[in-house]
GROMACS .gro file of C-alpha atoms in nm:
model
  421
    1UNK     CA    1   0.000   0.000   0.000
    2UNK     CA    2   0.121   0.328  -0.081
    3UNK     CA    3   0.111   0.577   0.204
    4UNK     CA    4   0.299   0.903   0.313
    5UNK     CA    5   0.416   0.973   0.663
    6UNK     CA    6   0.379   1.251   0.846
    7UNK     CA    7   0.699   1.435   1.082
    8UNK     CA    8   0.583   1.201   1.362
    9UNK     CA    9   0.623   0.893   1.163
   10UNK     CA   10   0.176   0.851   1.147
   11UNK     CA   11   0.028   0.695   0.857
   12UNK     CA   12  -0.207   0.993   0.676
   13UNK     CA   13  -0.450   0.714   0.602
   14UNK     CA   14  -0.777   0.815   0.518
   15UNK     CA   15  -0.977   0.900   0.861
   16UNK     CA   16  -0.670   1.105   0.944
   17UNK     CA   17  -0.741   1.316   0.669
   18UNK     CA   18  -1.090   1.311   0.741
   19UNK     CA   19  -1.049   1.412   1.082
   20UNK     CA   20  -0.831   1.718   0.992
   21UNK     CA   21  -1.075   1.790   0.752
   22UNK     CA   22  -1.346   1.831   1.024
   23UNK     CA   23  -1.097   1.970   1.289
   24UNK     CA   24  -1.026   2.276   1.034
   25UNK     CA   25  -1.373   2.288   0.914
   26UNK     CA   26  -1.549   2.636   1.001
   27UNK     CA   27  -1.240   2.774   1.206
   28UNK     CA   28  -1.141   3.088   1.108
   29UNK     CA   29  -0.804   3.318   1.193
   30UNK     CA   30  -0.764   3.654   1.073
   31UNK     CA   31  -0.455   3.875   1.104
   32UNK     CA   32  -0.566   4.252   1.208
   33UNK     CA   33  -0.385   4.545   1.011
   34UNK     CA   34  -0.088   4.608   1.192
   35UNK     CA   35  -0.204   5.008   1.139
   36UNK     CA   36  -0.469   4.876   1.346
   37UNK     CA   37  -0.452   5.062   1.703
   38UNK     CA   38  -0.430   4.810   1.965
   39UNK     CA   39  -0.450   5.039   2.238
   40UNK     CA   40  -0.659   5.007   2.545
   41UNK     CA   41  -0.794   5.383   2.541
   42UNK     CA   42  -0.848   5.293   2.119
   43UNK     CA   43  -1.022   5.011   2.225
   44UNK     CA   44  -1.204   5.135   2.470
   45UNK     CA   45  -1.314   5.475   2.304
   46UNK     CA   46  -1.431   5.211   2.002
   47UNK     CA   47  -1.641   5.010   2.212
   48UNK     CA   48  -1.862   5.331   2.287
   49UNK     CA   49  -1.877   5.418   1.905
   50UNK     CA   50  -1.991   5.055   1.822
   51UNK     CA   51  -2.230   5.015   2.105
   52UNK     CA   52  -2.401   5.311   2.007
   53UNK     CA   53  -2.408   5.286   1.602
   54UNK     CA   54  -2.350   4.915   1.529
   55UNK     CA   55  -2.453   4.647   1.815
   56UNK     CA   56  -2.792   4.581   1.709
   57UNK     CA   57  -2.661   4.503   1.366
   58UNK     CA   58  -2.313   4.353   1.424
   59UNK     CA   59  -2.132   4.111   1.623
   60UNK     CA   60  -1.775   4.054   1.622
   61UNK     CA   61  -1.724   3.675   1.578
   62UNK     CA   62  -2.046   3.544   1.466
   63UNK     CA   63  -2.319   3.671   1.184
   64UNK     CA   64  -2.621   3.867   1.350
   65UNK     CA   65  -2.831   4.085   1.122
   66UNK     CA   66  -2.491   4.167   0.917
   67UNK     CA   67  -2.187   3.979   0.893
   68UNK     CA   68  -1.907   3.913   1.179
   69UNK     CA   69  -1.687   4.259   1.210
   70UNK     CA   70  -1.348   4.052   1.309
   71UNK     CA   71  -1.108   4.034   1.080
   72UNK     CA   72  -1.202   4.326   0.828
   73UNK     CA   73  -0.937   4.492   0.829
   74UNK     CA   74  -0.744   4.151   0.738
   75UNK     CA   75  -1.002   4.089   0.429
   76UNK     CA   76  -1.004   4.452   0.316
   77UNK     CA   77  -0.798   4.759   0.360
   78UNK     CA   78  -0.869   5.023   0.657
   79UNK     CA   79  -0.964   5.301   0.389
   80UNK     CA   80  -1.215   5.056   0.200
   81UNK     CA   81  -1.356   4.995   0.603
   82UNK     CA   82  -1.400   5.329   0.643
   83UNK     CA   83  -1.580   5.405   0.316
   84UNK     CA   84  -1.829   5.126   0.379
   85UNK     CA   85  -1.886   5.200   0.742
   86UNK     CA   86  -1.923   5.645   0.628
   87UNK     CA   87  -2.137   5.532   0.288
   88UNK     CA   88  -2.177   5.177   0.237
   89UNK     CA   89  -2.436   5.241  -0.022
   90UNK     CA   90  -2.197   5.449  -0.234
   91UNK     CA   91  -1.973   5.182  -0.222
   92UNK     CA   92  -2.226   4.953  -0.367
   93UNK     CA   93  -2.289   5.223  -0.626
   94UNK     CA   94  -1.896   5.245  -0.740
   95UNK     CA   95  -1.995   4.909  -0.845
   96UNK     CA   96  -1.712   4.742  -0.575
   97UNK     CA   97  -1.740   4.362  -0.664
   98UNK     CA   98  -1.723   4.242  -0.230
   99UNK     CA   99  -1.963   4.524  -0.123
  100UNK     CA  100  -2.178   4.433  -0.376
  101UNK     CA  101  -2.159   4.032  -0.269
  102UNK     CA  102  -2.194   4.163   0.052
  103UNK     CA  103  -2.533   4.374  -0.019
  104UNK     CA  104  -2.702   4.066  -0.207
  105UNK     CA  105  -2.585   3.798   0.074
  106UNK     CA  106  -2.802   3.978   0.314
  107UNK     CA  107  -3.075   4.051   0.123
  108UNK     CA  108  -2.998   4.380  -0.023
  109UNK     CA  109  -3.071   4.523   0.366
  110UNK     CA  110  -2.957   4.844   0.343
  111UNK     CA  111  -2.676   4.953   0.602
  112UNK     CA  112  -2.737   5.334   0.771
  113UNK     CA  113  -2.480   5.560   0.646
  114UNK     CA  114  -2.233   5.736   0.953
  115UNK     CA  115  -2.097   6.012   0.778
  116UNK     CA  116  -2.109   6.194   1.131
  117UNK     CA  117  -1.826   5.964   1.249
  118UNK     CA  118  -1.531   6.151   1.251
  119UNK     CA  119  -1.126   5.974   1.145
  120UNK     CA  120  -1.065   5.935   1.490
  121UNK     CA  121  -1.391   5.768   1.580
  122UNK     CA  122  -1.340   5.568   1.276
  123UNK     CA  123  -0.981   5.400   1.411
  124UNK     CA  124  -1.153   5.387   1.755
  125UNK     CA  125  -1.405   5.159   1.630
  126UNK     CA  126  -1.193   4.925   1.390
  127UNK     CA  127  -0.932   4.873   1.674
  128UNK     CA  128  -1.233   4.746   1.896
  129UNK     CA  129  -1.373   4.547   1.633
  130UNK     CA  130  -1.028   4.365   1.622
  131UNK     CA  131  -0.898   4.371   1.917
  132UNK     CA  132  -1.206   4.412   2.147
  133UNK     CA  133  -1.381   4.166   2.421
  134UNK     CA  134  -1.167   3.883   2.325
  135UNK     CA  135  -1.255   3.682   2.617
  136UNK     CA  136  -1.180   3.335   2.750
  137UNK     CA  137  -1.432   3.117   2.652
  138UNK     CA  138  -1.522   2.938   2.956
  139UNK     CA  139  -1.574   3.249   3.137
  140UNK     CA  140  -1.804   3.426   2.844
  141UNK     CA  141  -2.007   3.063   2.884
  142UNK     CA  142  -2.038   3.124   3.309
  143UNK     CA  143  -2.123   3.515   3.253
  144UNK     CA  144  -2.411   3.460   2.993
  145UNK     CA  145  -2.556   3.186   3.236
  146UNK     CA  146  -2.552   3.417   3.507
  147UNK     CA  147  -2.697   3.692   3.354
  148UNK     CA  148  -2.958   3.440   3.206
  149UNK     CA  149  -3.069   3.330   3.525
  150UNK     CA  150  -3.100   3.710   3.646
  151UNK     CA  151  -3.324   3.806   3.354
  152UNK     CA  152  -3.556   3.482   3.322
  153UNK     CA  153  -3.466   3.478   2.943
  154UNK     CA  154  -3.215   3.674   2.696
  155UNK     CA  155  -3.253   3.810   2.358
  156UNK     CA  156  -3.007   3.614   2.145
  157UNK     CA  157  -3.022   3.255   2.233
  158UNK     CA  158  -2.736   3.038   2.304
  159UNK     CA  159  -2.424   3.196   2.110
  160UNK     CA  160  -2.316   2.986   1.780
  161UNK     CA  161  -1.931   3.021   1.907
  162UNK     CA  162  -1.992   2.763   2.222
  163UNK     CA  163  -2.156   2.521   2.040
  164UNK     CA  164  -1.885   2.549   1.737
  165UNK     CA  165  -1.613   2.536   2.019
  166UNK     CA  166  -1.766   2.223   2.183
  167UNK     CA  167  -1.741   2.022   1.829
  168UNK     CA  168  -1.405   2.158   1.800
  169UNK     CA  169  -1.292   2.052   2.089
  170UNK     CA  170  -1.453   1.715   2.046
  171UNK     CA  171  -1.241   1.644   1.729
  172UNK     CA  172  -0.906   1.771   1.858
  173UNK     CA  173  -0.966   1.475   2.186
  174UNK     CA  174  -1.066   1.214   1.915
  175UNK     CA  175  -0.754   1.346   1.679
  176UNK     CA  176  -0.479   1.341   1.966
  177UNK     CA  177  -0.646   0.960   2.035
  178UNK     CA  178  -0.587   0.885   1.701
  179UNK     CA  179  -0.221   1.020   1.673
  180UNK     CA  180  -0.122   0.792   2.008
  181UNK     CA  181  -0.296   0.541   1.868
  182UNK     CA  182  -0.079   0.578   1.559
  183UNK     CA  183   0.253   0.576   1.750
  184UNK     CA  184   0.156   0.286   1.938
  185UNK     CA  185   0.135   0.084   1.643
  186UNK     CA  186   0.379   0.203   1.427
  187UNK     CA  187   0.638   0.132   1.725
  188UNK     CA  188   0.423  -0.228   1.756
  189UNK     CA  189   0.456  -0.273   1.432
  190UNK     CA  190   0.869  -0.204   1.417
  191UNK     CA  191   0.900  -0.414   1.685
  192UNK     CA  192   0.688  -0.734   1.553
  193UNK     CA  193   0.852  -0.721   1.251
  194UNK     CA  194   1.239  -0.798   1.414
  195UNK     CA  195   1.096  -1.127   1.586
  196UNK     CA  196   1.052  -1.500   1.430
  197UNK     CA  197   0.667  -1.530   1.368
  198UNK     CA  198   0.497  -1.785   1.190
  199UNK     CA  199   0.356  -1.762   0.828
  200UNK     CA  200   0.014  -1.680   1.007
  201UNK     CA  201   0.121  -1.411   1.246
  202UNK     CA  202   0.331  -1.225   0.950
  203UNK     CA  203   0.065  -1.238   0.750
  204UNK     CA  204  -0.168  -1.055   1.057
  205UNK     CA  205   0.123  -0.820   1.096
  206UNK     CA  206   0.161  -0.714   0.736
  207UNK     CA  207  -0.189  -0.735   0.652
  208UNK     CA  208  -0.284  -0.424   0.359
  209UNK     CA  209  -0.517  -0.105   0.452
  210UNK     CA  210  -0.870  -0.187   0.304
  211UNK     CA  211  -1.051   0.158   0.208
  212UNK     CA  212  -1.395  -0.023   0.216
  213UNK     CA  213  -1.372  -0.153   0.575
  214UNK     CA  214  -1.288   0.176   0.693
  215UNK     CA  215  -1.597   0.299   0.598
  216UNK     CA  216  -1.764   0.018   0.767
  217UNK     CA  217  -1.636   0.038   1.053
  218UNK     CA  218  -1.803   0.142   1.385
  219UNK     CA  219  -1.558   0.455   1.480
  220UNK     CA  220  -1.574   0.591   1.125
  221UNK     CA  221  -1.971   0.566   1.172
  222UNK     CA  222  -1.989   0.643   1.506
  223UNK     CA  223  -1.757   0.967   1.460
  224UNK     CA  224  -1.930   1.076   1.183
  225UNK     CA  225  -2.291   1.008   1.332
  226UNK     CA  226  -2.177   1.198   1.613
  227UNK     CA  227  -2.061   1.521   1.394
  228UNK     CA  228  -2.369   1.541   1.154
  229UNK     CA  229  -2.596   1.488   1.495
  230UNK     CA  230  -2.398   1.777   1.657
  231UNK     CA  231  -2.438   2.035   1.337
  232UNK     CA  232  -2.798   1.926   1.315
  233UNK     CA  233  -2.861   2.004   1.674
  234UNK     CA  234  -2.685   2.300   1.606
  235UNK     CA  235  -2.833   2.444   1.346
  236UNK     CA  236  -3.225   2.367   1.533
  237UNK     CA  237  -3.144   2.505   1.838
  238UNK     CA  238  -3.031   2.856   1.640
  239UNK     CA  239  -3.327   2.824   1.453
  240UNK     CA  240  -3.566   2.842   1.746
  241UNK     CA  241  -3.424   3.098   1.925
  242UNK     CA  242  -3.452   3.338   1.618
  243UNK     CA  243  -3.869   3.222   1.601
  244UNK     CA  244  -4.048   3.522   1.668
  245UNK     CA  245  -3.734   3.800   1.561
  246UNK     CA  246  -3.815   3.987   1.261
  247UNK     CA  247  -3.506   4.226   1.280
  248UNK     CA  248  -3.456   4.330   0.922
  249UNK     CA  249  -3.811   4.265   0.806
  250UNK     CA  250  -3.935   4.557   0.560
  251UNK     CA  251  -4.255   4.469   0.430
  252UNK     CA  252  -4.363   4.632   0.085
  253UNK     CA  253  -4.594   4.927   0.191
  254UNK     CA  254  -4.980   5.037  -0.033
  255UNK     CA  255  -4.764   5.373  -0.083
  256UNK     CA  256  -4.385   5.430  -0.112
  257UNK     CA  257  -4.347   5.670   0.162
  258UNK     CA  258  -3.986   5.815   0.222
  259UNK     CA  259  -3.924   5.841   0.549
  260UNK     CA  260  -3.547   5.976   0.424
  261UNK     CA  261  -3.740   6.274   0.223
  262UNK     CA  262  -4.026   6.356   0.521
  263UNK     CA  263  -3.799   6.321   0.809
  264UNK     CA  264  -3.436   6.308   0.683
  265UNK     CA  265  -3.470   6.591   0.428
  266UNK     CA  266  -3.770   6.791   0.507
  267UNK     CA  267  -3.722   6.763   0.919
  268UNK     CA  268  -4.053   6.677   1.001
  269UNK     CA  269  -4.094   6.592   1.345
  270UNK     CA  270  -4.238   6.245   1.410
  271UNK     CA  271  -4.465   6.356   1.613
  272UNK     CA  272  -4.651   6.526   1.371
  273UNK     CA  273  -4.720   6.218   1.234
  274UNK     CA  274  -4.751   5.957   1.443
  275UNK     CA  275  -4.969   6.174   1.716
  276UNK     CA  276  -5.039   5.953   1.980
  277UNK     CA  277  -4.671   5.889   2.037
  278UNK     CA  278  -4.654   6.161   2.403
  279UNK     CA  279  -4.983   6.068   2.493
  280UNK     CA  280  -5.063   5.727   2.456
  281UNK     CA  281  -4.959   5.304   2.460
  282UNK     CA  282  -4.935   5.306   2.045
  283UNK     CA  283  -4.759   5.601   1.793
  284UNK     CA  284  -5.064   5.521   1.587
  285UNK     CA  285  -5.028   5.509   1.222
  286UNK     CA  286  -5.129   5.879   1.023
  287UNK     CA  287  -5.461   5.888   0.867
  288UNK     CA  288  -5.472   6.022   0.498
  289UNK     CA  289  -5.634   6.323   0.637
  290UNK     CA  290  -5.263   6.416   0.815
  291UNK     CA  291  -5.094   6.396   0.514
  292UNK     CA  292  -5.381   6.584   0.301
  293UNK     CA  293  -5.241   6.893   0.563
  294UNK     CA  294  -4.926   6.905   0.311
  295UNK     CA  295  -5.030   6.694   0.004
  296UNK     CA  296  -5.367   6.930  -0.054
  297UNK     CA  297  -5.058   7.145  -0.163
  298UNK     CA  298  -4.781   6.939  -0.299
  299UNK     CA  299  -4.881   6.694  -0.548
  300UNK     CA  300  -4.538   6.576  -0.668
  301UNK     CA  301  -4.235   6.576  -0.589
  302UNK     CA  302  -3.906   6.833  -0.597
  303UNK     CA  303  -4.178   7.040  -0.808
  304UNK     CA  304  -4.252   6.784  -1.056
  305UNK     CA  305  -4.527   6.853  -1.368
  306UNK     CA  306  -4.863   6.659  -1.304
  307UNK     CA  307  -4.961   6.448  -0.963
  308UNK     CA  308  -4.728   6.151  -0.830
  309UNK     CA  309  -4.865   5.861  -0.871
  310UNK     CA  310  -4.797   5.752  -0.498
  311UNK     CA  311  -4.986   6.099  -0.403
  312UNK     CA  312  -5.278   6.039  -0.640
  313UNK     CA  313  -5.348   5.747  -0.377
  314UNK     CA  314  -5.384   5.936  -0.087
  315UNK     CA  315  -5.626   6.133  -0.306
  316UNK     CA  316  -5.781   5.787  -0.407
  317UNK     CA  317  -5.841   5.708  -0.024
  318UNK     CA  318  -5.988   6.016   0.066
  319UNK     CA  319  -6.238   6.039  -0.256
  320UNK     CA  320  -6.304   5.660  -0.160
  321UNK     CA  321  -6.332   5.701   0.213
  322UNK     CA  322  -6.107   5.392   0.278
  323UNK     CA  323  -5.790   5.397   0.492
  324UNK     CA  324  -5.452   5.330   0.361
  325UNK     CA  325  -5.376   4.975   0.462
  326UNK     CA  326  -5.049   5.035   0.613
  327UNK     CA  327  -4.835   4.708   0.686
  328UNK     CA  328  -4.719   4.701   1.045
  329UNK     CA  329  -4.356   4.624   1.105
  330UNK     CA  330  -4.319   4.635   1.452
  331UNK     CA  331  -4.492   4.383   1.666
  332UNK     CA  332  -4.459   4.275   2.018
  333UNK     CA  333  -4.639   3.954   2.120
  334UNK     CA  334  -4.970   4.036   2.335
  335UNK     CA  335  -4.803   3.912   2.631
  336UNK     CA  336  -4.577   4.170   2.629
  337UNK     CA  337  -4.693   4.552   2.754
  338UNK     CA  338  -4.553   4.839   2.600
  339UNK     CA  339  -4.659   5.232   2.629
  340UNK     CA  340  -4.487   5.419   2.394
  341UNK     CA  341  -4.552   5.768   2.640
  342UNK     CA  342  -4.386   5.632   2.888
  343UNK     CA  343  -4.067   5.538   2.708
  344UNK     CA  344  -4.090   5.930   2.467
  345UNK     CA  345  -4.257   6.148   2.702
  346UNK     CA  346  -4.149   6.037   3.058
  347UNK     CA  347  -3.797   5.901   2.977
  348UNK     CA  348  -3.710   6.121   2.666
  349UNK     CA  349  -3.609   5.845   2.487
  350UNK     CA  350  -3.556   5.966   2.090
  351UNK     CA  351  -3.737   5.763   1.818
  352UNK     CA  352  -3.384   5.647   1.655
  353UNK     CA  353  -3.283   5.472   2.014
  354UNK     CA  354  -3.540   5.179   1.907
  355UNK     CA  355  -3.622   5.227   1.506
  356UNK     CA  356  -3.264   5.313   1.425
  357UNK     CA  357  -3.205   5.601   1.176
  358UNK     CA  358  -3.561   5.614   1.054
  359UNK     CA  359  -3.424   6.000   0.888
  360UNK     CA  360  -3.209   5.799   0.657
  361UNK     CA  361  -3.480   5.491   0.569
  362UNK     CA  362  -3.634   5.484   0.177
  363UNK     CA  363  -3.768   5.220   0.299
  364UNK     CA  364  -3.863   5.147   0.714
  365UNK     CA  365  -3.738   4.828   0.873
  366UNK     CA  366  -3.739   4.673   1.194
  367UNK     CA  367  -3.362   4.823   1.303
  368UNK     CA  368  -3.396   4.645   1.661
  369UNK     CA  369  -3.421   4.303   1.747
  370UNK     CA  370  -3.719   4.383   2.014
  371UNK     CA  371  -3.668   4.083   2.209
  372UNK     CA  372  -3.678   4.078   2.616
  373UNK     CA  373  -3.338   4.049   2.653
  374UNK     CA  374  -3.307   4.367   2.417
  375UNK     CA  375  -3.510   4.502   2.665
  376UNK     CA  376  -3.340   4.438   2.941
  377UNK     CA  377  -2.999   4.542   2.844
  378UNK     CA  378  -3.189   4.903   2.782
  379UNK     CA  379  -3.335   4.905   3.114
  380UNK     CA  380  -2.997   4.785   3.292
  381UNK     CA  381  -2.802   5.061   3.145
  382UNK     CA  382  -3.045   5.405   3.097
  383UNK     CA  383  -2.983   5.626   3.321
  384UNK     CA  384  -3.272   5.819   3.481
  385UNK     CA  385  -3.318   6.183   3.422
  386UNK     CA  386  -3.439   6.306   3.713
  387UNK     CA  387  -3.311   6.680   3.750
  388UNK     CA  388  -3.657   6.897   3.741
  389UNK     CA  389  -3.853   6.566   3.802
  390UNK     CA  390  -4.039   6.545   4.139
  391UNK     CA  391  -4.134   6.209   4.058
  392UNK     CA  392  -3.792   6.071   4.088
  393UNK     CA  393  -3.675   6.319   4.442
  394UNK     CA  394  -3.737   6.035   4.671
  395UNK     CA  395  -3.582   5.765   4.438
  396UNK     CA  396  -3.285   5.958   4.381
  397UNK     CA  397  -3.288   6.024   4.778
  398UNK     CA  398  -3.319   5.633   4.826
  399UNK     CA  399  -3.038   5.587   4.586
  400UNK     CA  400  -2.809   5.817   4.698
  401UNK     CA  401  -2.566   5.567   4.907
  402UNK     CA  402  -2.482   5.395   4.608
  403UNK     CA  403  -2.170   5.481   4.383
  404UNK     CA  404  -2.336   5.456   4.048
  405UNK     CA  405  -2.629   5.604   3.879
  406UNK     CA  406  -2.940   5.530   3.864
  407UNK     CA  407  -3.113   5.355   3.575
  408UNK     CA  408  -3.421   5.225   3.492
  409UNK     CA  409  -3.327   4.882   3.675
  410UNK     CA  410  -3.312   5.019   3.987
  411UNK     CA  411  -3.657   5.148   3.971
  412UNK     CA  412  -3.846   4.873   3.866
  413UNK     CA  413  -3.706   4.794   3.522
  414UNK     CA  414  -3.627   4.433   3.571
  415UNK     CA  415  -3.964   4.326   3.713
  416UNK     CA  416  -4.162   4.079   3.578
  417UNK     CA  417  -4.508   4.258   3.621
  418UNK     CA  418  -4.408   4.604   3.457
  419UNK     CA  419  -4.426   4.428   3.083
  420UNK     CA  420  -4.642   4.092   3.158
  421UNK     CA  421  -4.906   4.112   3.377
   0.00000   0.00000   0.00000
């Protein structure tokens, strides 16, 4: 039989190969920029820029809504980062061939543009995204099952990393079995072969490596039972956790409404709108009789000839007395309470902290993932406004022995009854 050796004098027979096959399988190493800050105070000042523009999106070592940040800098150069993260869609438009592969892998979902992120904020961010929260992952696993028991339930699931490192680690045991394995009998083997055996023994001993019963036999099955078992199981269990989470979903609306040309270019408040937003559970969706306030006047656009189309439809509704049959995007299951005054009014939370950069959307999608554990990562790090609020005096009074500030959590935020009751 023909076979090559390998440094430590191991046959690379077949299930070797096979089993470095599925040991390499899926891991990936990238190689930051060396430009690439690695600075704590980089790193740090980065971690504020992507928590506040790109965690709902982005993750750094797995794919969330859009792909896993890690390594970009490794794959393309820090100027092309830059661009993309500024003005991804004018990337797309200079027709680059990997933002363009990019754009259709995710389902053309359109990426907000940051032009207000300055150079600095820019190499802040890309030295977090490679060199931030690399953390051991044992301790990641025992963090995320204490803060799961805290909360009741999380947001995201169980991470695809642990489950990814589990197999990993599963194939690296069998492997290093395999490699003593291999020693033992290659030194067996050295050693049988100097003695005087009989015609029956020497034939045992040099006996020729049979593909077929390799297949056959039970550790090639069992091994690769065990592997197509794991990735099944897997690939279920990230399945259900993602039941229910619509982040991305941008339904085709009865009229192409801009929110980038009402709110982004025109500044109209969305209050004006969506009216019930200060005073009430639900923003409510505009009747045609709000937008007849501007469109009895403008009946195109940029000062177009003739009536838009989309505008002649508003018209249509009015003459017809029917509503526009808006398609929700956001929903929250019924067991779940949520008072939109409360969060706008009382807290002075701004539209964007939820629905993203709803100035910049053509078309409106669901920006956040709106799951409890979303939720709850809000609540555990607002802080409370409470200078001019009477409300909050004896609170803040209550709170006043302890070093940090308070945040929604601390009045109230994590209870069960204040969403599901």
């Amino acid at each position: 039989m023909l076979s090559k050796r390998s440094l430590v004098g191991v046959p690379l027979k077949f299930h070797t190969l096979a089993l470095l096959f599925f040991l390499f399988l899926g891991g990936q190493v990238f190689a930051a920029d060396p430009a690439v800050s690695d600075s704590e105070e980089a790193i740090s000042a980065g971690k504020s820029v992507f928590n506040a523009n790109c965690k709902t999106c982005h993750k750094l070592d797995q794919k969330a809504v859009g792909p896993a940040l890690r390594g970009i800098t490794d794959r393309r150069s820090i100027e092309w980062a830059k661009s993309f993260i500024k003005n991804s869609q004018a990337v797309i438009a200079s027709g680059d061939e990997y933002a363009n592969n990019l754009y259709a892998e995710y389902n053309n979902l359109m990426m907000p543009s940051h032009e207000f992120l300055s150079d600095a904020d820019l190499d802040n961010l890309l030295a977090y995204i490679e060199y931030g929260d690399k953390v051991d992952p044992a301790a990641e696993a025992a963090a995320a099952a204490a803060a799961g028991s805290e909360a009741g339930a999380g947001g995201g699931g169980i991470p695809t990393q642990y489950l990814t490192i589990i197999i990993v680690v599963l194939v690296i045991v069998l492997f290093l079995i395999l490699v003593v394995l291999g020693l033992i009998i290659s030194i067996l083997t050295k050693y049988v072969n100097k003695q005087d055996l009989d015609e029956t023994d020497k034939e045992f001993v040099s006996q020729k490596f049979e593909f077929g019963k390799v297949l056959k036999s039970d550790a090639f099955i069992i091994i690769v039972t065990a592997l197509v078992v794991a990735l099944v199981a897997k690939t279920a269990i990230d399945g259900l956790y993602t039941v229910g989470v619509q982040q991305g979903y941008a339904p085709t609306q009865p009229i192409a409404y801009s929110h980038a040309l009402h709110a982004g270019t025109l500044e109209i408040e969305c209050q004006y709108c969506h009216t019930g937003v200060e005073i009430g559970k639900s923003a409510n969706i505009p009747s045609a009789n709000i937008c007849m306030n501007c469109h009895m006047h403008v009946q195109n656009v940029q000062g177009q000839d003739g009536i838009s189309p989309e505008i002649q439809k508003i018209y249509d509704a009015i003459d017809n007395n029917q509503p526009i049959e808006w398609v929700r995007i956001h929903n929250l299951p019924d067991l779940a309470y949520f008072n939109h005054s409360q969060h706008v009014k009382v807290g002075g939370i701004e539209c964007q902290t939820c629905h993203g950069p709803i100035q910049e959307m053509e078309v409106v999608y669901q920006y956040s993932s709106l799951t409890m554990g979303w939720c709850i990562d809000c609540h555990r790090q607002t802080e409370i406004n409470a200078q001019g609020n009477e409300y909050y005096d004896k609170l803040v009074q209550l709170h006043s022995d302890s070093k940090d500030a308070l945040k929604v959590k601390d009045i109230g935020g994590l209870e069960c009854a204040k969403c599901h009751y």
